[in-house]
mmCIF file of C-alpha atoms and ligand atoms in Angstrom:
data_model
loop_
_atom_site.group_PDB
_atom_site.id
_atom_site.type_symbol
_atom_site.label_atom_id
_atom_site.label_comp_id
_atom_site.label_asym_id
_atom_site.label_seq_id
_atom_site.Cartn_x
_atom_site.Cartn_y
_atom_site.Cartn_z
ATOM 1 C CA MET A 12 0.000 0.000 0.000
ATOM 2 C CA ALA A 13 1.213 3.504 -0.759
ATOM 3 C CA LYS A 14 2.805 5.294 2.158
ATOM 4 C CA ASP A 15 0.873 8.101 3.821
ATOM 5 C CA PHE A 16 2.485 11.550 3.911
ATOM 6 C CA THR A 17 0.182 13.901 5.781
ATOM 7 C CA PRO A 18 1.329 17.528 5.906
ATOM 8 C CA ARG A 19 1.337 19.420 9.220
ATOM 9 C CA PRO A 20 0.724 23.189 9.461
ATOM 10 C CA GLU A 21 4.391 23.686 10.382
ATOM 11 C CA ASP A 22 5.340 22.270 6.971
ATOM 12 C CA ARG A 23 4.004 25.591 5.659
ATOM 13 C CA PHE A 24 2.908 24.481 2.200
ATOM 14 C CA SER A 25 1.289 27.163 0.116
ATOM 15 C CA PHE A 26 -0.289 27.421 -3.351
ATOM 16 C CA GLY A 27 -1.069 30.395 -5.572
ATOM 17 C CA LEU A 28 -4.724 30.935 -6.456
ATOM 18 C CA TRP A 29 -3.626 30.856 -10.117
ATOM 19 C CA THR A 30 -2.036 27.399 -9.753
ATOM 20 C CA VAL A 31 -4.945 25.174 -8.776
ATOM 21 C CA GLY A 32 -7.074 27.757 -10.581
ATOM 22 C CA ASN A 33 -5.228 27.177 -13.868
ATOM 23 C CA ARG A 34 -7.720 26.139 -16.547
ATOM 24 C CA GLY A 35 -5.207 24.786 -19.024
ATOM 25 C CA ARG A 36 -5.290 27.675 -21.471
ATOM 26 C CA ASP A 37 -2.090 27.866 -23.541
ATOM 27 C CA PRO A 38 -0.954 29.760 -26.675
ATOM 28 C CA PHE A 39 -2.438 27.007 -28.829
ATOM 29 C CA GLY A 40 -5.679 26.175 -27.099
ATOM 30 C CA ASP A 41 -8.477 27.354 -24.908
ATOM 31 C CA ALA A 42 -9.428 26.457 -21.346
ATOM 32 C CA VAL A 43 -10.092 22.744 -20.832
ATOM 33 C CA ARG A 44 -11.628 22.738 -17.357
ATOM 34 C CA ARG A 45 -14.127 24.767 -15.402
ATOM 35 C CA THR A 46 -13.359 27.649 -13.065
ATOM 36 C CA ILE A 47 -12.854 26.646 -9.438
ATOM 37 C CA GLU A 48 -14.284 29.572 -7.477
ATOM 38 C CA VAL A 49 -12.134 30.975 -4.655
ATOM 39 C CA PRO A 50 -14.168 29.486 -1.748
ATOM 40 C CA GLU A 51 -14.138 26.006 -3.322
ATOM 41 C CA MET A 52 -10.427 26.381 -3.980
ATOM 42 C CA LEU A 53 -9.566 27.340 -0.407
ATOM 43 C CA LYS A 54 -11.700 24.527 1.008
ATOM 44 C CA GLY A 55 -10.039 22.044 -1.317
ATOM 45 C CA LEU A 56 -6.578 23.263 -0.302
ATOM 46 C CA ALA A 57 -7.428 23.131 3.403
ATOM 47 C CA ASP A 58 -8.716 19.563 2.955
ATOM 48 C CA ILE A 59 -5.349 18.383 1.687
ATOM 49 C CA GLY A 60 -3.428 20.027 4.551
ATOM 50 C CA VAL A 61 -2.196 23.213 2.896
ATOM 51 C CA TYR A 62 -1.143 26.047 5.212
ATOM 52 C CA GLY A 63 -1.542 29.128 3.043
ATOM 53 C CA VAL A 64 -2.394 30.782 -0.249
ATOM 54 C CA SER A 65 -0.989 33.556 -2.384
ATOM 55 C CA PHE A 66 -2.648 35.747 -4.993
ATOM 56 C CA HIS A 67 -2.209 38.294 -7.765
ATOM 57 C CA ASP A 68 -4.402 41.365 -7.400
ATOM 58 C CA ASP A 69 -6.340 40.309 -10.510
ATOM 59 C CA ASP A 70 -6.912 36.732 -9.202
ATOM 60 C CA LEU A 71 -8.794 38.124 -6.252
ATOM 61 C CA MET A 72 -10.310 41.400 -7.396
ATOM 62 C CA THR A 73 -11.883 41.874 -10.819
ATOM 63 C CA PHE A 74 -9.678 44.144 -12.923
ATOM 64 C CA GLY A 75 -11.419 47.432 -13.648
ATOM 65 C CA ALA A 76 -14.413 46.706 -11.388
ATOM 66 C CA SER A 77 -15.778 49.323 -9.001
ATOM 67 C CA GLU A 78 -14.209 49.709 -5.567
ATOM 68 C CA SER A 79 -17.310 48.247 -3.933
ATOM 69 C CA VAL A 80 -17.161 45.085 -6.074
ATOM 70 C CA ARG A 81 -13.438 44.690 -5.359
ATOM 71 C CA ARG A 82 -14.022 45.241 -1.627
ATOM 72 C CA GLY A 83 -16.708 42.530 -1.672
ATOM 73 C CA GLU A 84 -14.260 40.114 -3.280
ATOM 74 C CA VAL A 85 -11.628 40.839 -0.614
ATOM 75 C CA GLU A 86 -14.197 40.409 2.171
ATOM 76 C CA LEU A 87 -15.292 37.037 0.755
ATOM 77 C CA PHE A 88 -11.651 35.949 0.588
ATOM 78 C CA LYS A 89 -11.055 37.024 4.217
ATOM 79 C CA LYS A 90 -14.168 35.185 5.353
ATOM 80 C CA THR A 91 -13.092 32.005 3.554
ATOM 81 C CA LEU A 92 -9.585 32.270 5.018
ATOM 82 C CA ASP A 93 -11.166 32.432 8.481
ATOM 83 C CA GLU A 94 -13.464 29.484 7.791
ATOM 84 C CA THR A 95 -10.725 27.275 6.378
ATOM 85 C CA GLY A 96 -7.909 28.346 8.738
ATOM 86 C CA LEU A 97 -5.668 29.132 5.778
ATOM 87 C CA VAL A 98 -3.382 32.164 5.934
ATOM 88 C CA CYS A 99 -2.356 34.548 3.192
ATOM 89 C CA THR A 100 1.358 33.863 2.695
ATOM 90 C CA MET A 101 2.240 36.082 -0.252
ATOM 91 C CA ALA A 102 0.790 38.629 -2.637
ATOM 92 C CA THR A 103 1.931 39.852 -6.015
ATOM 93 C CA THR A 104 0.780 42.062 -8.883
ATOM 94 C CA ASN A 105 -0.377 41.071 -12.304
ATOM 95 C CA LEU A 106 1.792 43.364 -14.424
ATOM 96 C CA PHE A 107 1.715 41.138 -17.496
ATOM 97 C CA PHE A 108 -1.808 40.242 -18.681
ATOM 98 C CA HIS A 109 -3.383 43.516 -19.712
ATOM 99 C CA PRO A 110 -2.283 44.916 -23.122
ATOM 100 C CA ILE A 111 -1.097 48.101 -21.384
ATOM 101 C CA PHE A 112 1.919 46.093 -20.191
ATOM 102 C CA LYS A 113 2.981 44.811 -23.618
ATOM 103 C CA ASP A 114 6.202 46.842 -23.485
ATOM 104 C CA GLY A 115 6.755 46.263 -19.775
ATOM 105 C CA ALA A 116 5.464 47.731 -16.538
ATOM 106 C CA PHE A 117 8.254 49.352 -14.480
ATOM 107 C CA THR A 118 10.431 49.347 -17.609
ATOM 108 C CA SER A 119 7.932 50.338 -20.302
ATOM 109 C CA ASN A 120 9.238 53.085 -22.531
ATOM 110 C CA ASP A 121 5.986 54.934 -21.778
ATOM 111 C CA ARG A 122 6.306 56.904 -18.534
ATOM 112 C CA ASP A 123 2.546 56.845 -17.908
ATOM 113 C CA VAL A 124 2.552 53.052 -18.101
ATOM 114 C CA ARG A 125 5.417 52.977 -15.600
ATOM 115 C CA ARG A 126 3.534 55.290 -13.231
ATOM 116 C CA TYR A 127 0.319 53.282 -13.617
ATOM 117 C CA ALA A 128 2.236 50.060 -12.830
ATOM 118 C CA ILE A 129 3.612 51.506 -9.589
ATOM 119 C CA GLN A 130 0.136 52.711 -8.650
ATOM 120 C CA LYS A 131 -1.314 49.226 -9.326
ATOM 121 C CA VAL A 132 1.281 47.702 -6.992
ATOM 122 C CA MET A 133 0.669 50.291 -4.244
ATOM 123 C CA ARG A 134 -3.037 49.523 -4.282
ATOM 124 C CA ASN A 135 -2.437 45.814 -3.950
ATOM 125 C CA ILE A 136 0.231 46.276 -1.261
ATOM 126 C CA ASP A 137 -2.509 47.841 0.864
ATOM 127 C CA VAL A 138 -4.682 44.744 0.339
ATOM 128 C CA ALA A 139 -1.712 42.457 1.016
ATOM 129 C CA ALA A 140 -1.032 44.281 4.295
ATOM 130 C CA GLU A 141 -4.680 44.016 5.305
ATOM 131 C CA LEU A 142 -4.512 40.257 4.676
ATOM 132 C CA GLY A 143 -1.264 39.937 6.635
ATOM 133 C CA ALA A 144 0.911 38.731 3.739
ATOM 134 C CA PRO A 145 4.546 38.777 4.948
ATOM 135 C CA THR A 146 6.029 38.662 1.437
ATOM 136 C CA TYR A 147 5.345 40.636 -1.722
ATOM 137 C CA VAL A 148 6.692 39.082 -4.934
ATOM 138 C CA PHE A 149 7.774 40.860 -8.098
ATOM 139 C CA TRP A 150 7.862 38.746 -11.230
ATOM 140 C CA GLY A 151 8.636 40.946 -14.195
ATOM 141 C CA GLY A 152 7.325 38.787 -17.002
ATOM 142 C CA ARG A 153 6.925 41.731 -19.397
ATOM 143 C CA GLU A 154 10.038 43.575 -18.223
ATOM 144 C CA GLY A 155 12.281 42.879 -21.178
ATOM 145 C CA VAL A 156 12.764 43.078 -24.916
ATOM 146 C CA GLU A 157 12.586 41.171 -28.148
ATOM 147 C CA SER A 158 14.920 43.632 -29.865
ATOM 148 C CA ALA A 159 17.960 45.085 -28.124
ATOM 149 C CA ALA A 160 17.335 48.229 -30.192
ATOM 150 C CA ALA A 161 14.178 48.952 -28.200
ATOM 151 C CA LYS A 162 15.650 49.827 -24.816
ATOM 152 C CA ASP A 163 18.910 50.858 -23.211
ATOM 153 C CA THR A 164 19.213 48.112 -20.621
ATOM 154 C CA ARG A 165 21.001 50.484 -18.243
ATOM 155 C CA ASP A 166 17.995 52.821 -18.295
ATOM 156 C CA ALA A 167 15.604 49.890 -17.902
ATOM 157 C CA LEU A 168 17.465 48.617 -14.843
ATOM 158 C CA ALA A 169 17.553 52.122 -13.382
ATOM 159 C CA ARG A 170 13.752 52.405 -13.796
ATOM 160 C CA TYR A 171 13.320 48.908 -12.317
ATOM 161 C CA ALA A 172 15.407 49.858 -9.282
ATOM 162 C CA GLU A 173 13.557 53.180 -8.969
ATOM 163 C CA ALA A 174 10.201 51.355 -8.862
ATOM 164 C CA ILE A 175 11.313 48.784 -6.282
ATOM 165 C CA ASP A 176 12.876 51.454 -4.077
ATOM 166 C CA PHE A 177 9.831 53.694 -4.333
ATOM 167 C CA LEU A 178 7.544 50.807 -3.346
ATOM 168 C CA ALA A 179 9.865 49.806 -0.503
ATOM 169 C CA GLY A 180 9.614 53.411 0.680
ATOM 170 C CA TYR A 181 5.821 53.139 0.486
ATOM 171 C CA VAL A 182 5.804 49.992 2.636
ATOM 172 C CA LYS A 183 8.082 51.603 5.221
ATOM 173 C CA ASP A 184 6.092 54.805 5.304
ATOM 174 C CA LYS A 185 2.898 52.829 5.918
ATOM 175 C CA GLY A 186 4.604 50.835 8.665
ATOM 176 C CA TYR A 187 3.881 47.503 6.972
ATOM 177 C CA SER A 188 6.213 44.654 7.916
ATOM 178 C CA MET A 189 6.290 42.878 4.542
ATOM 179 C CA ARG A 190 9.453 42.149 2.598
ATOM 180 C CA PHE A 191 9.933 42.032 -1.179
ATOM 181 C CA ALA A 192 11.117 39.032 -3.197
ATOM 182 C CA LEU A 193 12.233 39.384 -6.832
ATOM 183 C CA GLU A 194 11.521 36.400 -9.067
ATOM 184 C CA PRO A 195 13.988 35.875 -11.915
ATOM 185 C CA LYS A 196 13.115 34.262 -15.249
ATOM 186 C CA PRO A 197 15.175 34.220 -18.462
ATOM 187 C CA ASN A 198 12.431 34.515 -21.095
ATOM 188 C CA GLU A 199 8.731 33.869 -21.740
ATOM 189 C CA PRO A 200 6.672 35.861 -22.278
ATOM 190 C CA ARG A 201 9.351 38.387 -23.387
ATOM 191 C CA GLY A 202 12.137 37.260 -25.686
ATOM 192 C CA ASP A 203 14.621 38.346 -23.019
ATOM 193 C CA ILE A 204 13.538 39.287 -19.510
ATOM 194 C CA PHE A 205 15.548 41.632 -17.262
ATOM 195 C CA LEU A 206 16.928 39.942 -14.120
ATOM 196 C CA PRO A 207 17.053 36.583 -15.935
ATOM 197 C CA THR A 208 18.626 34.469 -13.182
ATOM 198 C CA VAL A 209 19.009 34.320 -9.402
ATOM 199 C CA GLY A 210 22.540 35.643 -9.808
ATOM 200 C CA HIS A 211 21.411 38.704 -11.770
ATOM 201 C CA ALA A 212 18.720 39.423 -9.177
ATOM 202 C CA LEU A 213 21.106 39.107 -6.228
ATOM 203 C CA ALA A 214 23.523 41.507 -7.870
ATOM 204 C CA PHE A 215 20.695 43.961 -8.703
ATOM 205 C CA ILE A 216 19.501 43.982 -5.076
ATOM 206 C CA GLU A 217 22.896 45.227 -3.935
ATOM 207 C CA LYS A 218 22.327 48.414 -5.993
ATOM 208 C CA LEU A 219 19.035 49.219 -4.216
ATOM 209 C CA GLU A 220 18.582 51.857 -1.542
ATOM 210 C CA HIS A 221 16.327 49.588 0.522
ATOM 211 C CA ARG A 222 18.334 46.418 -0.184
ATOM 212 C CA GLU A 223 17.788 45.019 3.327
ATOM 213 C CA MET A 224 14.091 44.445 2.654
ATOM 214 C CA VAL A 225 14.527 42.866 -0.780
ATOM 215 C CA GLY A 226 15.397 39.225 -1.420
ATOM 216 C CA VAL A 227 14.698 36.638 -4.115
ATOM 217 C CA ASN A 228 11.942 34.200 -5.004
ATOM 218 C CA PRO A 229 13.720 31.592 -7.134
ATOM 219 C CA GLU A 230 11.619 29.174 -9.185
ATOM 220 C CA VAL A 231 12.732 25.666 -10.151
ATOM 221 C CA ALA A 232 11.415 25.986 -13.704
ATOM 222 C CA HIS A 233 13.049 29.320 -14.397
ATOM 223 C CA GLU A 234 16.649 28.441 -13.486
ATOM 224 C CA THR A 235 16.221 25.084 -15.210
ATOM 225 C CA MET A 236 15.066 26.839 -18.408
ATOM 226 C CA SER A 237 18.416 28.677 -18.311
ATOM 227 C CA GLY A 238 20.251 25.394 -18.011
ATOM 228 C CA LEU A 239 21.428 26.367 -14.541
ATOM 229 C CA SER A 240 21.428 24.394 -11.317
ATOM 230 C CA PHE A 241 18.477 25.516 -9.230
ATOM 231 C CA TYR A 242 20.192 24.031 -6.195
ATOM 232 C CA GLN A 243 23.221 26.309 -6.588
ATOM 233 C CA GLY A 244 21.072 29.413 -7.049
ATOM 234 C CA VAL A 245 19.070 28.640 -3.923
ATOM 235 C CA ALA A 246 22.188 27.771 -1.930
ATOM 236 C CA GLN A 247 23.802 31.091 -2.812
ATOM 237 C CA ALA A 248 20.613 32.985 -1.955
ATOM 238 C CA ILE A 249 20.626 31.262 1.453
ATOM 239 C CA TRP A 250 24.289 32.140 1.955
ATOM 240 C CA GLN A 251 23.471 35.779 1.226
ATOM 241 C CA ASP A 252 20.411 35.701 3.566
ATOM 242 C CA LYS A 253 18.220 36.501 0.569
ATOM 243 C CA LEU A 254 15.991 33.444 0.228
ATOM 244 C CA PHE A 255 12.752 35.211 1.184
ATOM 245 C CA HIS A 256 10.395 32.903 -0.733
ATOM 246 C CA ILE A 257 10.574 29.972 -3.162
ATOM 247 C CA ASP A 258 8.491 28.796 -6.130
ATOM 248 C CA LEU A 259 8.505 25.015 -6.289
ATOM 249 C CA ASN A 260 7.564 23.132 -9.437
ATOM 250 C CA ASP A 261 9.374 21.027 -12.023
ATOM 251 C CA GLN A 262 10.741 21.481 -15.493
ATOM 252 C CA ARG A 263 12.844 19.853 -18.173
ATOM 253 C CA PRO A 264 15.801 21.908 -19.427
ATOM 254 C CA GLY A 265 15.516 23.592 -22.805
ATOM 255 C CA ARG A 266 11.699 23.733 -22.868
ATOM 256 C CA PHE A 267 9.053 26.404 -22.421
ATOM 257 C CA ASP A 268 7.985 27.108 -18.823
ATOM 258 C CA GLN A 269 6.286 23.820 -17.988
ATOM 259 C CA ASP A 270 5.346 24.393 -14.325
ATOM 260 C CA PHE A 271 5.047 20.655 -13.690
ATOM 261 C CA ARG A 272 4.055 19.033 -10.408
ATOM 262 C CA PHE A 273 6.897 19.399 -7.873
ATOM 263 C CA GLY A 274 9.233 16.404 -7.942
ATOM 264 C CA SER A 275 7.770 14.846 -11.063
ATOM 265 C CA GLU A 276 10.859 15.235 -13.285
ATOM 266 C CA GLY A 277 14.232 15.876 -11.658
ATOM 267 C CA LEU A 278 14.237 13.329 -8.853
ATOM 268 C CA LYS A 279 17.875 13.686 -7.809
ATOM 269 C CA ASP A 280 17.809 17.475 -8.132
ATOM 270 C CA HIS A 281 14.727 17.628 -5.952
ATOM 271 C CA PHE A 282 16.159 15.255 -3.369
ATOM 272 C CA PHE A 283 19.125 17.576 -2.874
ATOM 273 C CA LEU A 284 16.952 20.704 -3.038
ATOM 274 C CA VAL A 285 14.608 19.476 -0.314
ATOM 275 C CA ARG A 286 17.566 18.348 1.780
ATOM 276 C CA LEU A 287 19.047 21.850 1.413
ATOM 277 C CA LEU A 288 15.817 23.585 2.422
ATOM 278 C CA GLU A 289 15.250 21.262 5.372
ATOM 279 C CA ASN A 290 18.833 21.392 6.673
ATOM 280 C CA SER A 291 19.441 25.103 6.111
ATOM 281 C CA GLY A 292 16.788 26.249 8.551
ATOM 282 C CA TYR A 293 14.804 27.960 5.771
ATOM 283 C CA SER A 294 11.646 29.005 7.577
ATOM 284 C CA GLY A 295 9.683 30.609 4.740
ATOM 285 C CA VAL A 296 6.749 28.972 3.041
ATOM 286 C CA LYS A 297 7.148 26.138 0.580
ATOM 287 C CA HIS A 298 5.142 27.677 -2.218
ATOM 288 C CA PHE A 299 4.019 25.663 -5.217
ATOM 289 C CA ASP A 300 3.844 27.647 -8.447
ATOM 290 C CA ALA A 301 2.792 24.880 -10.793
ATOM 291 C CA HIS A 302 -0.304 23.555 -12.462
ATOM 292 C CA ALA A 303 -1.927 20.306 -13.506
ATOM 293 C CA TYR A 304 -1.333 18.856 -16.960
ATOM 294 C CA ARG A 305 -3.737 20.206 -19.562
ATOM 295 C CA THR A 306 -5.234 16.734 -19.856
ATOM 296 C CA GLU A 307 -6.799 16.966 -16.391
ATOM 297 C CA ASP A 308 -10.267 17.739 -15.136
ATOM 298 C CA VAL A 309 -10.869 19.196 -11.661
ATOM 299 C CA ASP A 310 -10.195 15.821 -9.972
ATOM 300 C CA GLY A 311 -6.840 15.799 -11.729
ATOM 301 C CA VAL A 312 -6.104 19.249 -10.307
ATOM 302 C CA TRP A 313 -6.418 17.869 -6.783
ATOM 303 C CA ASP A 314 -4.281 14.835 -7.737
ATOM 304 C CA PHE A 315 -1.697 17.354 -8.908
ATOM 305 C CA ALA A 316 -1.831 19.404 -5.685
ATOM 306 C CA ARG A 317 -1.609 16.333 -3.463
ATOM 307 C CA GLY A 318 1.302 15.100 -5.586
ATOM 308 C CA CYS A 319 3.330 18.293 -5.007
ATOM 309 C CA ILE A 320 2.998 17.915 -1.238
ATOM 310 C CA ARG A 321 3.536 14.174 -1.229
ATOM 311 C CA ASN A 322 6.734 14.462 -3.248
ATOM 312 C CA TYR A 323 8.139 17.202 -1.007
ATOM 313 C CA LEU A 324 7.462 15.200 2.158
ATOM 314 C CA ALA A 325 8.813 12.005 0.594
ATOM 315 C CA PHE A 326 12.060 13.744 -0.387
ATOM 316 C CA ALA A 327 12.325 15.224 3.116
ATOM 317 C CA GLU A 328 12.020 11.710 4.573
ATOM 318 C CA LYS A 329 14.583 10.336 2.109
ATOM 319 C CA ALA A 330 16.934 13.189 3.012
ATOM 320 C CA ARG A 331 16.626 12.421 6.740
ATOM 321 C CA GLU A 332 17.355 8.751 6.086
ATOM 322 C CA PHE A 333 20.349 9.679 3.950
ATOM 323 C CA ASP A 334 21.735 11.970 6.666
ATOM 324 C CA ALA A 335 21.206 9.301 9.352
ATOM 325 C CA ASP A 336 22.928 6.548 7.372
ATOM 326 C CA PRO A 337 26.353 5.794 8.960
ATOM 327 C CA ARG A 338 27.701 4.775 5.544
ATOM 328 C CA VAL A 339 26.855 8.261 4.303
ATOM 329 C CA ALA A 340 28.655 9.824 7.282
ATOM 330 C CA ALA A 341 31.724 7.722 6.538
ATOM 331 C CA ALA A 342 31.610 8.528 2.830
ATOM 332 C CA MET A 343 31.226 12.241 3.562
ATOM 333 C CA SER A 344 34.155 12.134 5.920
ATOM 334 C CA TYR A 345 36.269 10.447 3.219
ATOM 335 C CA THR A 346 35.159 13.096 0.724
ATOM 336 C CA GLY A 347 35.992 15.845 3.235
ATOM 337 C CA VAL A 348 32.621 17.581 3.125
ATOM 338 C CA ALA A 349 32.948 19.064 6.625
ATOM 339 C CA ASP A 350 36.598 19.982 6.032
ATOM 340 C CA LEU A 351 35.482 22.746 3.676
ATOM 341 C CA ALA A 352 33.929 24.556 6.640
ATOM 342 C CA GLU A 353 37.388 25.111 8.115
ATOM 343 C CA PRO A 354 38.868 28.504 7.165
ATOM 344 C CA THR A 355 41.760 28.247 4.711
ATOM 345 C CA ILE A 356 43.964 30.998 6.149
ATOM 346 C CA GLY A 357 41.673 33.659 7.590
ATOM 347 C CA SER A 358 41.970 37.391 7.097
ATOM 348 C CA PHE A 359 45.084 38.866 5.643
ATOM 349 C CA SER A 360 48.024 39.659 7.870
ATOM 350 C CA LYS A 361 51.679 40.096 6.928
ATOM 351 C CA GLU A 362 52.543 37.176 9.250
ATOM 352 C CA ALA A 363 49.977 34.854 7.675
ATOM 353 C CA ALA A 364 51.230 35.759 4.195
ATOM 354 C CA ALA A 365 54.858 35.170 5.190
ATOM 355 C CA GLY A 366 53.905 31.891 6.868
ATOM 356 C CA LEU A 367 52.077 30.656 3.783
ATOM 357 C CA LEU A 368 54.913 31.658 1.476
ATOM 358 C CA ALA A 369 57.300 29.635 3.662
ATOM 359 C CA GLU A 370 55.093 26.527 3.655
ATOM 360 C CA SER A 371 55.908 23.607 1.392
ATOM 361 C CA PHE A 372 53.287 21.309 -0.128
ATOM 362 C CA ASP A 373 53.601 17.774 -1.413
ATOM 363 C CA VAL A 374 51.925 18.616 -4.705
ATOM 364 C CA GLU A 375 52.272 15.087 -6.130
ATOM 365 C CA ALA A 376 50.717 13.465 -3.081
ATOM 366 C CA LEU A 377 47.868 16.000 -2.996
ATOM 367 C CA ALA A 378 47.207 15.438 -6.692
ATOM 368 C CA GLN A 379 46.942 11.682 -6.120
ATOM 369 C CA ARG A 380 44.089 11.983 -3.665
ATOM 370 C CA GLY A 381 40.763 10.395 -4.632
ATOM 371 C CA TYR A 382 37.691 12.055 -3.165
ATOM 372 C CA GLY A 383 35.314 9.080 -3.142
ATOM 373 C CA ILE A 384 32.447 11.060 -4.618
ATOM 374 C CA GLU A 385 31.267 8.207 -6.842
ATOM 375 C CA ALA A 386 30.567 6.111 -3.746
ATOM 376 C CA LEU A 387 28.958 9.005 -1.887
ATOM 377 C CA ASP A 388 26.704 9.951 -4.776
ATOM 378 C CA GLN A 389 25.673 6.327 -5.309
ATOM 379 C CA LEU A 390 24.461 6.252 -1.703
ATOM 380 C CA ALA A 391 22.239 9.223 -2.547
ATOM 381 C CA VAL A 392 20.911 7.424 -5.621
ATOM 382 C CA ASP A 393 20.346 4.268 -3.548
ATOM 383 C CA HIS A 394 18.321 6.265 -1.029
ATOM 384 C CA ILE A 395 16.268 7.936 -3.757
ATOM 385 C CA LEU A 396 15.552 4.585 -5.371
ATOM 386 C CA GLY A 397 14.732 3.003 -2.004
ATOM 387 C CA ILE A 398 17.469 0.382 -2.300
ATOM 388 C CA ALA A 399 19.940 1.712 0.306
HETATM 389 C C1 LIG B 419 5.481 32.497 -14.427
HETATM 390 C C2 LIG B 419 5.752 32.963 -13.023
HETATM 391 C C3 LIG B 419 4.545 33.432 -12.285
HETATM 392 C C4 LIG B 419 4.902 34.167 -11.017
HETATM 393 C C5 LIG B 419 3.698 34.807 -10.448
HETATM 394 C C6 LIG B 419 3.943 35.409 -9.100
HETATM 395 O O1 LIG B 419 6.399 31.976 -15.007
HETATM 396 O O2 LIG B 419 4.360 32.654 -14.909
HETATM 397 O O3 LIG B 419 6.377 31.912 -12.340
HETATM 398 O O4 LIG B 419 3.714 32.348 -12.012
HETATM 399 O O5 LIG B 419 5.477 33.334 -10.078
HETATM 400 O O6 LIG B 419 3.259 35.780 -11.330
HETATM 401 O O7 LIG B 419 4.641 36.554 -9.199
HETATM 402 MN MN1 LIG B 420 7.020 30.199 -13.793
HETATM 403 MN MN1 LIG B 421 6.750 31.682 -10.232
#
C-alpha cells in the first residue's frame, strides 16, 4: 500500500490561487476545465493540509471593477480564510496580462505606463497588508525586450530599481512589515527578460537603496530553463540571507515554462533541493507555483496538488534517512565535506602571508588523492531509489 504523507501546518505548504485555478489555457488552445471559485479552492486546499495561499491582485479582485465590487471580493476571501484556517502567505501584482503592459510595466518606454504600474502595486500592497501577507513578490514577465534596439538596458534597470525602491519606501512609510522578493526568469513571455537568473537578481539587489528588505523568489522551472542548477542558485541565496520565498515546481531543461508538479521530473535534483531547504533552517513557506497537466479535469487538479505535497514530504524523509545513514557519514568524511567549513587561512596579515609563502606542499601526493564522490553519490541514488 502507498505510504501516507500527511502535511502538518508547520510544513508551511502554500499554493497560488492561479495554480490550482489554472484552466489549461495555452498559446495554442483554450481552457479545458471549469473555473474553481475561490471558496471552493480554499476549502479544497485546506482539505489536503495546505497552510496558506498567495494571490495576484487580478486573481482576487476583478480588474477594472468598481471599488465596492473589489471590496466585496476581498471580504469574501477574508471570510473564507477564516473558515478554512488558511493564511495569506504572499501577494503579487499582475503586471503582465493587460495589453497596457505589452512593453513592460516598471520598464515600459511609456512613462505613464510605468507610473500606472507603480500605482497598481501600491493599491495591492494595501490589500496584502490588510490580509497579513509577509512577502510581496515581483515577477517581471513583461520587463524585457525582443529587440535590443528597443531599450537601453542600463535605463531599464535604473527604472526597475527606482520602482522597487519607491515601493519599498511606500511599505516603510505605511509601517507595513512585509518584505519584497524578486523572481527571476530568463524569457517567456518576453524574448529576453531583465533579471534573468538568481545571480542577476542578487547583484541587482545590492544596488538598491532599501536592499535590506529585498530578497529573491527563485523558481525551479526558471533556473532550469536557463540550463542552470536551481540548487546552486538557492544555496547562494541562502548564503546571502536573501531566500525570502521559493516557487517550487518542475521542469525539463531547454523547454518552455512547464510548471510541472513538484518532484515529477528531476528526482535527484529535488532530493538535494529538499535536503538543502530542510537542513538550512529555511523558515519561509514552501510555495508551489505549478499547475496540472492540460489533460486533467478538476479531480486531476487535486491529484496534482496532493502530488506536489507528497513528493516534497517524501524527499524530506529520504533526506533524513540519507543523513542518518552511517555509511553516508563515513563517505562524507572520506570526501571531506565538513573539512570545507574550516577557514583556509583567515583574514590577511603580513605574518599569515609570510607563513604561507614559507610553507611547502607535497603537490604530487595531494594530486593523487581520490575524493570518493562516486561512492557518496551512489548512496544518494540508492536512497532515492529506495534500495539503500
Ligand atoms: C510564471 C511565473 C509566475 C509568477 C507569479 C507570481 O512563469 O508565470 O512563475 O507564475 O510566479 O506571477 O509573481
Ligand atoms: Mn514560472
Ligand atoms: Mn513563479
